[in-house]
N, CA, C and O atoms as a printed pandas DataFrame, in Angstrom:
     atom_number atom_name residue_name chain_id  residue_number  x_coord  y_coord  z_coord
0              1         N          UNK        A               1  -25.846   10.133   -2.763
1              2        CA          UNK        A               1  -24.716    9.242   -2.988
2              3         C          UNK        A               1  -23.683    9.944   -3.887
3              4         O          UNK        A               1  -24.198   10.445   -4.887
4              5         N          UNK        A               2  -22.666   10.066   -3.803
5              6        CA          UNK        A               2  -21.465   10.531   -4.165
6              7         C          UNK        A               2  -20.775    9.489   -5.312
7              8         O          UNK        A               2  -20.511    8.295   -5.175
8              9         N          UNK        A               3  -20.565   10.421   -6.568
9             10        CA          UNK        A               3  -19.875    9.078   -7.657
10            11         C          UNK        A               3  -18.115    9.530   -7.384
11            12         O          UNK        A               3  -17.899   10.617   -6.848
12            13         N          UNK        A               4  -17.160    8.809   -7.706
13            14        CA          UNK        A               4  -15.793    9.708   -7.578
14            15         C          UNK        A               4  -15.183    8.618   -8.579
15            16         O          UNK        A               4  -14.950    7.418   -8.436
16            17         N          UNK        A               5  -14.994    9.609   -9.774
17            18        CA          UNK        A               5  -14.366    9.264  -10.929
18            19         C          UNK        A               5  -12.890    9.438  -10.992
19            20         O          UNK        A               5  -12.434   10.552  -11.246
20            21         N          UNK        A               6  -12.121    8.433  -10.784
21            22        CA          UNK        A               6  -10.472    8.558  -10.869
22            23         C          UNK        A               6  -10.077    8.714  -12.477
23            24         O          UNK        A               6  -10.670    7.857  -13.134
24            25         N          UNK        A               7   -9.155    9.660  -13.363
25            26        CA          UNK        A               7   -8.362    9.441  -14.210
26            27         C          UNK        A               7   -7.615    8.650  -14.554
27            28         O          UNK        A               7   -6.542    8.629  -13.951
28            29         N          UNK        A               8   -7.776    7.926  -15.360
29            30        CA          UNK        A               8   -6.984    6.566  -15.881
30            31         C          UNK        A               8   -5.508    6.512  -15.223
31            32         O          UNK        A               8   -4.967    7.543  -14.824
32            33         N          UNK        A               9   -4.906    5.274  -15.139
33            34        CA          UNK        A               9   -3.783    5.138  -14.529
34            35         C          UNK        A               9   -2.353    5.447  -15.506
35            36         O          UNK        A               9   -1.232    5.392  -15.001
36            37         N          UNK        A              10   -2.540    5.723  -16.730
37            38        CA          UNK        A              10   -1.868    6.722  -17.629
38            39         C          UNK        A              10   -1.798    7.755  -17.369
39            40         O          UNK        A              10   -0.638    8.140  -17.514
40            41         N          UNK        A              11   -2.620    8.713  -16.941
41            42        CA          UNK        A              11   -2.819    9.696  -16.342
42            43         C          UNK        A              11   -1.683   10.279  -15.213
43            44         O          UNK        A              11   -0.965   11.278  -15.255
44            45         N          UNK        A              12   -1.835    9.231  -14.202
45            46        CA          UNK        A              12   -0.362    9.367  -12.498
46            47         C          UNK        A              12    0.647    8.973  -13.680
47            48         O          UNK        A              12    1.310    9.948  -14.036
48            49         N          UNK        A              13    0.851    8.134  -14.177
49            50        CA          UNK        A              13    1.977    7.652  -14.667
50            51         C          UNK        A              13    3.124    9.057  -15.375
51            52         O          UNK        A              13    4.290    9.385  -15.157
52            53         N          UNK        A              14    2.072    9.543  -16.242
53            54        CA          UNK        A              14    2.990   10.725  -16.875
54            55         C          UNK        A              14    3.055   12.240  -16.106
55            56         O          UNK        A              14    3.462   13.304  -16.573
56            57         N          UNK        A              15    2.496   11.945  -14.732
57            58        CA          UNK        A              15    3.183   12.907  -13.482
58            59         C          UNK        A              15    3.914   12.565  -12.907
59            60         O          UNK        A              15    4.632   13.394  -12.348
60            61         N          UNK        A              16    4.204   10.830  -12.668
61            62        CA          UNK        A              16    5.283   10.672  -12.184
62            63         C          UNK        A              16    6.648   10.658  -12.425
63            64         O          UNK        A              16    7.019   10.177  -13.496
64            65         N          UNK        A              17    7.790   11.257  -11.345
65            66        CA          UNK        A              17    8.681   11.142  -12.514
66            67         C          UNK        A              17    9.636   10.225  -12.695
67            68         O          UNK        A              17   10.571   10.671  -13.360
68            69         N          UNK        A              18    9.758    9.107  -12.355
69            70        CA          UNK        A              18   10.113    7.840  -13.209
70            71         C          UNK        A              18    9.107    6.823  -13.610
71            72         O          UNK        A              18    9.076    5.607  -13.418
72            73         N          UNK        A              19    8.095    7.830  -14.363
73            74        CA          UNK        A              19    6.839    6.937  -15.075
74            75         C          UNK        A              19    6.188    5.805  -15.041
75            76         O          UNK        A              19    5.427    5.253  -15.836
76            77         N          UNK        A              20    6.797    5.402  -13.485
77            78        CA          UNK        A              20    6.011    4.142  -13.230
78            79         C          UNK        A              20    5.940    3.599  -11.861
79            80         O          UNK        A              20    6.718    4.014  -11.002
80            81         N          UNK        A              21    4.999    2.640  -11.585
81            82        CA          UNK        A              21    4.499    2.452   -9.809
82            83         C          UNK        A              21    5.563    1.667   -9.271
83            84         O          UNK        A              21    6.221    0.899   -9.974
84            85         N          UNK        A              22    5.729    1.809   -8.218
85            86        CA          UNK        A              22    6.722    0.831   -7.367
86            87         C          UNK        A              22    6.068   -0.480   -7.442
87            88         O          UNK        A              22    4.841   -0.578   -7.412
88            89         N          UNK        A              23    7.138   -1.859   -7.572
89            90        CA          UNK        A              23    6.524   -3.250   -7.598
90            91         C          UNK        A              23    6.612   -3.561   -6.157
91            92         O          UNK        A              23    7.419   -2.872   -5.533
92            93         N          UNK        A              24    5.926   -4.488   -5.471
93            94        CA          UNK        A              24    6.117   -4.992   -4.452
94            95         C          UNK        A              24    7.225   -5.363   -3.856
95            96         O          UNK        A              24    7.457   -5.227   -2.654
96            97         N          UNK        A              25    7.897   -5.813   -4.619
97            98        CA          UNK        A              25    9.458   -6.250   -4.224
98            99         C          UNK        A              25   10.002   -5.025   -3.379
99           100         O          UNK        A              25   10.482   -5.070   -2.247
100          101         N          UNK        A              26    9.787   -3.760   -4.314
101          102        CA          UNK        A              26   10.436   -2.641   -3.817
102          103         C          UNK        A              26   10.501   -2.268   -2.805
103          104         O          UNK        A              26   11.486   -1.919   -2.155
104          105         N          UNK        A              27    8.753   -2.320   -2.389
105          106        CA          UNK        A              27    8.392   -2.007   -1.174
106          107         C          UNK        A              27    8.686   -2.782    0.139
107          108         O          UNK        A              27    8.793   -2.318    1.275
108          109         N          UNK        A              28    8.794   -4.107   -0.288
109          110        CA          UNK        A              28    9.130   -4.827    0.577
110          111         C          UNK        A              28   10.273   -5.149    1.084
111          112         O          UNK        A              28   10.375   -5.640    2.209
112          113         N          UNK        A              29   11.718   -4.799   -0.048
113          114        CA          UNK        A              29   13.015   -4.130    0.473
114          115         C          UNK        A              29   12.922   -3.389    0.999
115          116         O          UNK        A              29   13.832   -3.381    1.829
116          117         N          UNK        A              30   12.093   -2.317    1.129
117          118        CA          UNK        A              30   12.621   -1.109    2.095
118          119         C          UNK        A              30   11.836   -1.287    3.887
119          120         O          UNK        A              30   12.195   -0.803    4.960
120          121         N          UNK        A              31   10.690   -2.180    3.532
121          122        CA          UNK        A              31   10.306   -2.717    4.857
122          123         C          UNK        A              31   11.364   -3.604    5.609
123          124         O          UNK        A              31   11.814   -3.217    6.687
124          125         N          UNK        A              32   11.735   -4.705    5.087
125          126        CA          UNK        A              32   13.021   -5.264    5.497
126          127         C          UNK        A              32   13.781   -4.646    5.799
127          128         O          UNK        A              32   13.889   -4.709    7.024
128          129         N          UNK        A              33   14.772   -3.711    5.174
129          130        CA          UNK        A              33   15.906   -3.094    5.618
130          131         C          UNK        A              33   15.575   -2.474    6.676
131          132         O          UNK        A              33   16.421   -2.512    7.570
132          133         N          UNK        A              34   14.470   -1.816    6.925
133          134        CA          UNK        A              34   14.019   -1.007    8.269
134          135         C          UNK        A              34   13.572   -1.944    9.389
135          136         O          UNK        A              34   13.662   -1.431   10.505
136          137         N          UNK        A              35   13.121   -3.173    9.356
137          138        CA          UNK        A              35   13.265   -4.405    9.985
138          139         C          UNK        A              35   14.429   -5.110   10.674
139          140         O          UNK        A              35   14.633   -5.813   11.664
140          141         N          UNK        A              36   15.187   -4.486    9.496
141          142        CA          UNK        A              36   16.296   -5.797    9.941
142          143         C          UNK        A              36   18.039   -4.994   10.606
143          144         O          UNK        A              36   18.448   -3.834   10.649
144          145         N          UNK        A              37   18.418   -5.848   10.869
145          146        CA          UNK        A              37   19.650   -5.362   11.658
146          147         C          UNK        A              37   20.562   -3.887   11.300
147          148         O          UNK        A              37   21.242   -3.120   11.981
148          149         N          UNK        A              38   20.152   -3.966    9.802
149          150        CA          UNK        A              38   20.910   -2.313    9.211
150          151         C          UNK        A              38   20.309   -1.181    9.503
151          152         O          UNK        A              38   20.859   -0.101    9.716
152          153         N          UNK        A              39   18.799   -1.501    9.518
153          154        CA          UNK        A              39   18.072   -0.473   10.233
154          155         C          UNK        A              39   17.896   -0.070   11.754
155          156         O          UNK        A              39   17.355    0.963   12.149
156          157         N          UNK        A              40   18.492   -1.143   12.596
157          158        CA          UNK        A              40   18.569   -0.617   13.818
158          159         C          UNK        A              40   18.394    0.783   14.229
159          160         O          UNK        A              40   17.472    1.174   14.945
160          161         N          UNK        A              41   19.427    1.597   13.687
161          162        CA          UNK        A              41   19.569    3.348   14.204
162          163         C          UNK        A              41   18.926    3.971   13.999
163          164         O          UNK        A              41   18.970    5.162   14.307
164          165         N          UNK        A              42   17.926    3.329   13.298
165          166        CA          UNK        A              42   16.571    4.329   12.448
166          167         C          UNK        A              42   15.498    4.580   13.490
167          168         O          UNK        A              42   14.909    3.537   13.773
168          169         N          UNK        A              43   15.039    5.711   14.184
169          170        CA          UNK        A              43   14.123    5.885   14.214
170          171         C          UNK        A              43   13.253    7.066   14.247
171          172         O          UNK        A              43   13.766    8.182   14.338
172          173         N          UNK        A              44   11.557    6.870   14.158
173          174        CA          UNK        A              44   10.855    7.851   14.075
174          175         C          UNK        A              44   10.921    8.537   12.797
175          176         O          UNK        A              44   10.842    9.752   12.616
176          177         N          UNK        A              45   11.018    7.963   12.254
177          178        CA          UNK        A              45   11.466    8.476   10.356
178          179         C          UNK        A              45   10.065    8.142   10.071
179          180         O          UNK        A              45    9.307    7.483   10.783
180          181         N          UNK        A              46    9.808    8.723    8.860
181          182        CA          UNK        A              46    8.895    8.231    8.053
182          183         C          UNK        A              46    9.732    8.097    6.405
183          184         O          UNK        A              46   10.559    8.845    5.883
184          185         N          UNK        A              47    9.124    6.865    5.935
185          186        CA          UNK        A              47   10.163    6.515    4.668
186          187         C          UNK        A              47    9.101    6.391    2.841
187          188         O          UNK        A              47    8.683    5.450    2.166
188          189         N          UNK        A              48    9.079    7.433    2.749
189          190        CA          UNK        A              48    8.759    7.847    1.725
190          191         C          UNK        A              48    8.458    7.229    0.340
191          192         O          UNK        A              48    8.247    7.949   -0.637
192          193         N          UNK        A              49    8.440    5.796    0.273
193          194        CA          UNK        A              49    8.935    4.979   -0.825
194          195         C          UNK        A              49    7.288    5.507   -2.387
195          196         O          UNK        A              49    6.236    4.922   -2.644
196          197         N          UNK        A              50    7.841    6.640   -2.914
197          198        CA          UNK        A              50    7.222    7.735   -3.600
198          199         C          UNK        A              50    7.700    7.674   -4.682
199          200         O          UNK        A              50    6.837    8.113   -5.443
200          201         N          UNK        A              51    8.965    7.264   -5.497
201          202        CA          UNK        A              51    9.382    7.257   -6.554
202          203         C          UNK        A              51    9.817    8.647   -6.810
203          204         O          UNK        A              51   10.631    8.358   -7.688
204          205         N          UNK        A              52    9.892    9.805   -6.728
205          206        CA          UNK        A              52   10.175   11.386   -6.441
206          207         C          UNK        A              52    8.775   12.095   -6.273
207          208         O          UNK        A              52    8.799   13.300   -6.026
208          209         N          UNK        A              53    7.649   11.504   -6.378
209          210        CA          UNK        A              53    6.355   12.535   -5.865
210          211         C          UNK        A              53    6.302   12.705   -4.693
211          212         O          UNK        A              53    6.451   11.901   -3.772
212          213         N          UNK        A              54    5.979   14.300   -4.691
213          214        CA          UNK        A              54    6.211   14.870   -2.883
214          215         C          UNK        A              54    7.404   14.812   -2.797
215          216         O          UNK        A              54    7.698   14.526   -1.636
216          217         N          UNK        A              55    8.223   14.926   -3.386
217          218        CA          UNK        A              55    9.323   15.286   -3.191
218          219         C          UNK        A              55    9.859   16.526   -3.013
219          220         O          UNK        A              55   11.069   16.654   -2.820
């Protein structure tokens, strides 16, 4: 059996670089907009919502 110990969530935070996780809201604006009528022209994208990691 395999244990897999993650580093505290302080840890991602001070690699990320606007030091903090996306809220739901966020994510869920950018699902909408790609949903909805503004996003029409969009396709085959993949949308990154990363905060700048992997960037």
């Amino acid at each position: 059996m395999w244990l897999i110990i993650f580093p505290p969530l302080e840890t991602f935070l001070d690699m990320h670089p606007i030091r903090r996780f996306a809220t739901l809201e966020e994510v869920a604006e950018a699902v909408c907009f790609l949903a909805g009528p503004h996003g029409g022209y969009i396709t085959g994208e993949t949308l990154n919502i990363a905060g700048g990691i992997g960037n």
